Each structure stands twice: as C-alpha cells, then as structure tokens.
C-alpha cells in the first residue's frame, strides 16, 4: 500500500512535520488501509500542507476549520477513515471552539496536532502554546499569557483518547496513530513537532531533555482520567505516550437518534416522482 505521492513537501529541512507525515503514512499502511479508504483534512499553517503530501483523499480547508470539515465528511461517509491535522495555532487559537466541541462530540476521527509552540507560516509569532515570557516579533517583551495544555484541556471536556508524542520518536508516534485510528471515537494526538526556523527555545534537544514518557511512571494507568490529569499537571503537560483512553463511550455516530447507520454517501436519497410531487404540494 503506497501512501507516498510525488509531491515534495515545502517544509524547511529539519521541520518536525516530516516525521508526522511519515508516521501517518506508516500507520495507515500498518492498519491495512488502502489509499482510497483514508481522507486527511487540514487547516492552514505550515502543517496544513500535509493533506497534499499523502496519497489519499485530501482536503486543505480554511484556517481553524479542519474539524468541522472532517466531521461532515465522517457523517457523510462512515466507511472512510478520517484524519484531521493542523498546527497549534490552527487548532488551539482560531479553531479552539471547534476543537473543544469535536472532542466532546466524540465522532470517530483522529486529530493530529503538529505542536511547535509558534506560528511558522507567518514567520514566528506567539501561539496559544507558547510559554509565558516567550519572545517573538509579536511579543518582544515576552508573552504575558499562559500556555494552553492540550492534554488537560482535552481531559476536562470528556475526551475518550488523549495521546502525546514527539516527532523524533517515529516508532512511538506511528503506534499512537495506529491506536488512534482503531479507537472508536475521537482521538487527539498532540505531537511536539519542532519549528527549526522560528522557535529557538523548544528545540529537539529541549524536548529530549524535558518530555516524560508515561511508561517511565510506575503504575501509570491510562484508563484513569483523574490520575491522567494529575500526572499531566505534575509534569507540566510534557507527558508522552497514551495518556488516557476510554473504550466504553460509544462514538457520536452510533448514538445519534434516528440517524441511519450508513452515511449519506451510501444512501439512495433520490425522491420518487410521487414523493417529489407530495413535497411540492406540501410547500405550495
Ligand atoms: Fe516547519 Fe517552522 Fe519551517 Fe514552518 S517555518 S516549515 S513549522 S520549520
């Protein structure tokens, strides 16, 4: 199964997004998908280009709107595996409202955030993931605001799958994406994906020194939401691995009342001449 295409990524050499692209391609192949069974929907930002770099259905949407498109796609075609992807600015600033509600809606979608803690495409401004004191062109005296923790945010609004990874860990990231695809419900995978051009603080070396894999925490239980929240707070949002999973909660599309098991793409929605005439008469 070939998820590579002929498009050469337009990312800076060393950008973390290369590994995320490779991990999605490997994970899709490992779970046995064919290219026509996968759709990748993205927003705007350097990372938003990813939907054009994978051999599958791709939709490069508008800023912060990858998730509404992905959810519409999934509702219309249940057969598709849908991955939404974007950056931390896309998902946690302009798209934050969609992110929160997509998490609590729990549709069967995998959302991969390439989190580099800065805006790369617009040449280096503070993002909602930048730490307090972070100096950029938009915050020359240092950011006054505090950084959002995607993990704690997701846990607090009822996420059923929360994971975090580092783009240098190709194997671990691939495994988490496979788990996210297989999870029945919404899976958030936040990936530390360094911007080598504009973020000189949160570098590869910085992450290597600061991340805390959950498998190094004795007795860590990814099925306990309260403990997952406490561990994330204790380790300043830098946990990596499967942080939380709830396999009991059914996805939205299995629960919504009166909705047919098949999506619109599989239904015959044409009206007979008789039904069409009735409809016209009703509104005449
Ligand atoms: Fe990657 Fe940063 Fe370059 Fe954008 S500007 S491609 S995020 S390294």
Tab-separated table of C-alpha atoms and ligand atoms in Angstrom:
chain	number	residue	atom	x	y	z
A	1	UNK	CA	0.000	0.000	0.000
A	2	UNK	CA	1.553	3.207	-1.106
A	3	UNK	CA	0.653	6.351	0.793
A	4	UNK	CA	3.544	8.332	-0.688
A	5	UNK	CA	2.879	10.630	-3.620
A	6	UNK	CA	5.135	12.658	-5.909
A	7	UNK	CA	4.661	15.988	-4.137
A	8	UNK	CA	7.834	17.304	-2.497
A	9	UNK	CA	6.988	18.843	0.892
A	10	UNK	CA	7.610	22.565	1.084
A	11	UNK	CA	8.859	22.429	4.695
A	12	UNK	CA	12.197	23.700	5.995
A	13	UNK	CA	14.864	20.992	6.287
A	14	UNK	CA	14.599	19.534	9.788
A	15	UNK	CA	10.974	20.558	10.401
A	16	UNK	CA	9.220	18.100	12.699
A	17	UNK	CA	6.296	17.822	10.311
A	18	UNK	CA	8.251	15.443	8.039
A	19	UNK	CA	8.132	12.735	10.699
A	20	UNK	CA	4.431	13.289	11.304
A	21	UNK	CA	3.781	12.813	7.594
A	22	UNK	CA	5.864	9.608	7.551
A	23	UNK	CA	4.123	8.326	10.699
A	24	UNK	CA	0.654	8.839	9.219
A	25	UNK	CA	1.725	7.016	6.054
A	26	UNK	CA	3.188	4.100	8.026
A	27	UNK	CA	0.265	3.879	10.441
A	28	UNK	CA	-2.265	3.853	7.598
A	29	UNK	CA	-0.375	1.029	5.904
A	30	UNK	CA	0.080	-0.895	9.161
A	31	UNK	CA	-3.644	-0.900	9.956
A	32	UNK	CA	-4.340	-2.256	6.473
A	33	UNK	CA	-5.952	0.759	4.827
A	34	UNK	CA	-5.947	1.319	1.084
A	35	UNK	CA	-5.323	4.936	-0.064
A	36	UNK	CA	-8.945	5.294	-1.167
A	37	UNK	CA	-10.122	4.403	2.365
A	38	UNK	CA	-8.327	7.341	4.008
A	39	UNK	CA	-9.064	11.081	3.992
A	40	UNK	CA	-6.728	13.666	5.535
A	41	UNK	CA	-8.296	17.065	6.219
A	42	UNK	CA	-6.133	20.004	7.250
A	43	UNK	CA	-6.399	23.652	8.175
A	44	UNK	CA	-3.968	26.483	7.466
A	45	UNK	CA	-0.349	26.744	8.541
A	46	UNK	CA	2.888	25.006	7.548
A	47	UNK	CA	1.416	21.773	8.907
A	48	UNK	CA	-1.800	22.325	6.934
A	49	UNK	CA	0.077	21.369	3.780
A	50	UNK	CA	0.201	17.770	4.974
A	51	UNK	CA	-3.092	16.835	3.305
A	52	UNK	CA	-1.412	17.313	-0.084
A	53	UNK	CA	1.606	15.175	0.785
A	54	UNK	CA	-0.150	11.863	1.385
A	55	UNK	CA	-1.556	9.617	-1.301
A	56	UNK	CA	-5.193	9.507	-0.194
A	57	UNK	CA	-8.206	11.809	-0.296
A	58	UNK	CA	-7.085	15.240	0.884
A	59	UNK	CA	-8.911	18.434	1.794
A	60	UNK	CA	-6.920	21.571	2.598
A	61	UNK	CA	-9.556	23.631	4.378
A	62	UNK	CA	-9.552	27.125	5.813
A	63	UNK	CA	-7.905	28.358	8.994
A	64	UNK	CA	-9.131	26.552	12.099
A	65	UNK	CA	-11.858	24.659	10.258
A	66	UNK	CA	-10.315	21.242	9.658
A	67	UNK	CA	-12.517	19.623	12.298
A	68	UNK	CA	-15.937	20.770	11.011
A	69	UNK	CA	-14.959	19.522	7.557
A	70	UNK	CA	-13.654	16.241	8.951
A	71	UNK	CA	-16.831	15.680	10.981
A	72	UNK	CA	-19.063	16.400	7.983
A	73	UNK	CA	-17.015	14.007	5.905
A	74	UNK	CA	-17.282	11.254	8.506
A	75	UNK	CA	-21.029	11.682	8.883
A	76	UNK	CA	-21.483	11.550	5.123
A	77	UNK	CA	-19.218	8.559	4.565
A	78	UNK	CA	-18.802	6.218	7.531
A	79	UNK	CA	-16.580	3.915	5.514
A	80	UNK	CA	-13.761	6.442	5.341
A	81	UNK	CA	-11.022	6.646	7.937
A	82	UNK	CA	-10.792	10.370	8.612
A	83	UNK	CA	-7.704	12.104	9.978
A	84	UNK	CA	-7.756	15.834	10.711
A	85	UNK	CA	-4.392	17.549	11.015
A	86	UNK	CA	-3.073	21.015	11.719
A	87	UNK	CA	-0.900	23.172	13.901
A	88	UNK	CA	-1.288	24.524	17.424
A	89	UNK	CA	-2.328	27.955	16.128
A	90	UNK	CA	-4.905	26.381	13.849
A	91	UNK	CA	-6.374	24.080	16.487
A	92	UNK	CA	-5.930	25.993	19.741
A	93	UNK	CA	-6.456	29.618	18.630
A	94	UNK	CA	-8.828	30.305	15.730
A	95	UNK	CA	-10.087	26.702	15.756
A	96	UNK	CA	-10.369	26.255	19.530
A	97	UNK	CA	-14.171	26.351	19.608
A	98	UNK	CA	-14.304	23.546	17.068
A	99	UNK	CA	-11.620	21.574	18.890
A	100	UNK	CA	-13.436	21.605	22.223
A	101	UNK	CA	-16.775	20.613	20.730
A	102	UNK	CA	-15.290	17.960	18.448
A	103	UNK	CA	-13.622	16.371	21.462
A	104	UNK	CA	-16.829	16.269	23.494
A	105	UNK	CA	-18.884	15.170	20.453
A	106	UNK	CA	-16.621	12.102	20.127
A	107	UNK	CA	-17.010	11.256	16.460
A	108	UNK	CA	-14.727	8.559	15.108
A	109	UNK	CA	-11.949	10.842	13.857
A	110	UNK	CA	-8.243	11.085	14.613
A	111	UNK	CA	-6.973	14.627	15.166
A	112	UNK	CA	-3.210	15.121	14.918
A	113	UNK	CA	-1.842	18.471	16.059
A	114	UNK	CA	1.679	19.416	14.995
A	115	UNK	CA	2.528	21.477	18.036
A	116	UNK	CA	5.599	23.683	17.543
A	117	UNK	CA	4.511	26.375	20.009
A	118	UNK	CA	4.783	29.183	17.448
A	119	UNK	CA	3.234	30.389	14.187
A	120	UNK	CA	5.646	29.202	11.479
A	121	UNK	CA	3.881	30.080	8.229
A	122	UNK	CA	3.517	33.744	9.208
A	123	UNK	CA	7.174	33.855	10.256
A	124	UNK	CA	7.266	33.426	14.001
A	125	UNK	CA	4.598	34.880	16.275
A	126	UNK	CA	3.464	33.706	19.711
A	127	UNK	CA	0.844	30.945	19.639
A	128	UNK	CA	-1.555	29.742	22.362
A	129	UNK	CA	1.054	27.065	23.104
A	130	UNK	CA	3.940	29.481	23.651
A	131	UNK	CA	5.159	29.684	27.234
A	132	UNK	CA	4.783	32.821	29.322
A	133	UNK	CA	7.797	35.029	28.644
A	134	UNK	CA	8.322	33.632	25.123
A	135	UNK	CA	9.920	36.337	22.970
A	136	UNK	CA	8.813	36.704	19.352
A	137	UNK	CA	8.199	39.540	16.908
A	138	UNK	CA	4.630	39.779	18.259
A	139	UNK	CA	5.764	39.693	21.902
A	140	UNK	CA	9.155	41.459	22.009
A	141	UNK	CA	8.921	41.852	25.793
A	142	UNK	CA	7.856	38.216	26.230
A	143	UNK	CA	4.401	36.661	26.154
A	144	UNK	CA	2.209	37.777	29.046
A	145	UNK	CA	-0.341	34.991	28.550
A	146	UNK	CA	-0.089	31.445	29.857
A	147	UNK	CA	0.122	28.464	27.504
A	148	UNK	CA	-2.800	26.131	26.906
A	149	UNK	CA	-2.242	22.496	27.857
A	150	UNK	CA	-3.931	20.442	25.111
A	151	UNK	CA	-3.852	17.345	27.305
A	152	UNK	CA	-5.547	18.890	30.320
A	153	UNK	CA	-7.992	20.719	28.081
A	154	UNK	CA	-8.993	17.504	26.305
A	155	UNK	CA	-9.328	15.561	29.568
A	156	UNK	CA	-11.501	18.272	31.063
A	157	UNK	CA	-14.055	18.200	28.229
A	158	UNK	CA	-14.568	14.435	28.142
A	159	UNK	CA	-12.007	13.182	25.624
A	160	UNK	CA	-12.025	9.418	25.080
A	161	UNK	CA	-8.482	9.159	23.654
A	162	UNK	CA	-5.642	11.509	24.521
A	163	UNK	CA	-2.055	10.926	23.478
A	164	UNK	CA	1.058	12.997	23.043
A	165	UNK	CA	4.245	12.264	21.147
A	166	UNK	CA	7.465	13.745	19.825
A	167	UNK	CA	8.230	13.850	16.123
A	168	UNK	CA	11.687	12.319	16.705
A	169	UNK	CA	10.004	9.182	18.019
A	170	UNK	CA	8.824	7.838	14.681
A	171	UNK	CA	8.062	4.374	16.049
A	172	UNK	CA	6.132	5.602	19.079
A	173	UNK	CA	4.209	8.175	17.060
A	174	UNK	CA	3.288	5.618	14.406
A	175	UNK	CA	1.982	3.266	17.093
A	176	UNK	CA	-0.101	6.020	18.674
A	177	UNK	CA	-1.616	6.973	15.311
A	178	UNK	CA	-2.486	3.327	14.714
A	179	UNK	CA	-4.170	3.223	18.122
A	180	UNK	CA	-5.974	6.481	17.368
A	181	UNK	CA	-7.284	5.155	14.057
A	182	UNK	CA	-8.511	1.967	15.740
A	183	UNK	CA	-10.094	3.835	18.667
A	184	UNK	CA	-13.867	4.070	18.310
A	185	UNK	CA	-14.352	7.755	18.957
A	186	UNK	CA	-12.393	10.993	18.780
A	187	UNK	CA	-8.661	10.631	19.298
A	188	UNK	CA	-6.454	13.638	19.991
A	189	UNK	CA	-2.754	13.115	19.339
A	190	UNK	CA	-0.703	16.188	20.151
A	191	UNK	CA	2.766	15.940	18.618
A	192	UNK	CA	5.730	18.065	19.660
A	193	UNK	CA	6.941	18.951	16.174
A	194	UNK	CA	9.778	21.491	16.392
A	195	UNK	CA	9.880	24.548	14.140
A	196	UNK	CA	13.616	24.720	13.492
A	197	UNK	CA	13.394	28.095	11.770
A	198	UNK	CA	11.491	30.278	14.241
A	199	UNK	CA	11.390	28.526	17.616
A	200	UNK	CA	14.883	28.530	19.085
A	201	UNK	CA	13.655	27.610	22.577
A	202	UNK	CA	11.541	24.462	22.129
A	203	UNK	CA	14.118	22.621	20.051
A	204	UNK	CA	14.700	18.908	19.538
A	205	UNK	CA	17.243	18.965	22.374
A	206	UNK	CA	14.833	20.847	24.641
A	207	UNK	CA	12.122	18.226	24.130
A	208	UNK	CA	14.559	15.346	24.587
A	209	UNK	CA	15.529	16.800	27.959
A	210	UNK	CA	12.021	17.668	29.131
A	211	UNK	CA	9.462	15.141	27.906
A	212	UNK	CA	8.312	12.433	30.321
A	213	UNK	CA	7.174	9.154	28.698
A	214	UNK	CA	4.248	7.682	30.628
A	215	UNK	CA	5.899	4.273	30.640
A	216	UNK	CA	8.592	5.709	32.928
A	217	UNK	CA	5.940	6.461	35.572
A	218	UNK	CA	5.469	3.485	37.839
A	219	UNK	CA	1.917	2.136	37.881
A	220	UNK	CA	0.631	4.638	35.315
A	221	UNK	CA	-2.925	3.722	34.307
A	222	UNK	CA	-4.172	5.295	31.041
A	223	UNK	CA	-7.763	4.430	31.950
A	224	UNK	CA	-7.940	6.675	34.992
A	225	UNK	CA	-8.903	10.207	33.929
A	226	UNK	CA	-8.275	11.876	37.280
A	227	UNK	CA	-4.810	10.372	37.598
A	228	UNK	CA	-4.044	11.232	33.968
A	229	UNK	CA	-4.984	14.849	34.671
A	230	UNK	CA	-2.866	14.924	37.834
A	231	UNK	CA	0.135	13.364	36.069
A	232	UNK	CA	-0.113	15.828	33.184
A	233	UNK	CA	-0.230	18.776	35.584
A	234	UNK	CA	2.622	17.394	37.656
A	235	UNK	CA	4.821	17.040	34.551
A	236	UNK	CA	3.839	20.441	33.081
A	237	UNK	CA	1.964	18.978	30.105
A	238	UNK	CA	5.053	17.171	28.840
A	239	UNK	CA	3.861	13.571	29.190
A	240	UNK	CA	4.229	11.444	26.077
A	241	UNK	CA	2.553	8.167	25.139
A	242	UNK	CA	-1.042	7.057	25.602
A	243	UNK	CA	-2.215	9.349	28.375
A	244	UNK	CA	-5.885	8.403	28.542
A	245	UNK	CA	-8.340	6.107	26.796
A	246	UNK	CA	-11.994	5.379	27.486
A	247	UNK	CA	-13.188	2.422	25.436
A	248	UNK	CA	-16.664	2.370	26.988
A	249	UNK	CA	-18.043	5.581	25.473
A	250	UNK	CA	-19.619	4.939	22.066
A	251	UNK	CA	-18.862	7.375	19.221
A	252	UNK	CA	-21.395	10.038	18.295
A	253	UNK	CA	-22.425	8.437	15.025
A	254	UNK	CA	-23.540	5.278	16.854
A	255	UNK	CA	-25.655	7.221	19.332
A	256	UNK	CA	-27.355	9.952	17.373
A	257	UNK	CA	-31.082	9.193	17.440
A	258	UNK	CA	-32.789	8.373	14.193
A	259	UNK	CA	-29.666	8.629	12.086
A	260	UNK	CA	-29.259	5.792	9.657
A	261	UNK	CA	-26.316	3.502	10.163
A	262	UNK	CA	-24.989	4.453	6.758
A	263	UNK	CA	-23.807	7.927	5.888
A	264	UNK	CA	-25.392	9.970	3.141
A	265	UNK	CA	-22.761	8.795	0.664
A	266	UNK	CA	-24.131	5.233	0.948
A	267	UNK	CA	-27.836	6.085	0.937
A	268	UNK	CA	-30.155	6.380	-2.015
A	269	UNK	CA	-31.530	9.845	-1.310
A	270	UNK	CA	-33.312	10.310	-4.618
A	271	UNK	CA	-37.056	11.021	-4.296
A	272	UNK	CA	-39.570	9.101	-6.373
A	273	UNK	CA	-41.719	11.239	-8.680
A	274	UNK	CA	-44.654	10.572	-6.350
A	275	UNK	CA	-42.779	11.690	-3.212
A	276	UNK	CA	-41.416	14.722	-5.054
A	277	UNK	CA	-44.943	15.736	-6.065
A	278	UNK	CA	-46.095	15.332	-2.434
A	279	UNK	CA	-43.244	17.518	-1.224
A	280	UNK	CA	-44.036	20.220	-3.751
A	281	UNK	CA	-47.719	20.073	-2.784
A	282	UNK	CA	-46.838	20.429	0.894
A	283	UNK	CA	-44.894	23.637	0.312
A	284	UNK	CA	-47.088	25.054	-2.465
B	1	LIG	FE1	8.422	23.821	9.790
B	1	LIG	FE2	8.867	26.141	11.027
B	1	LIG	FE3	9.732	25.809	8.552
B	1	LIG	FE4	7.141	26.027	9.024
B	1	LIG	S1	8.677	27.612	9.359
B	1	LIG	S2	8.120	24.516	7.673
B	1	LIG	S3	6.942	24.970	11.012
B	1	LIG	S4	10.423	24.668	10.361
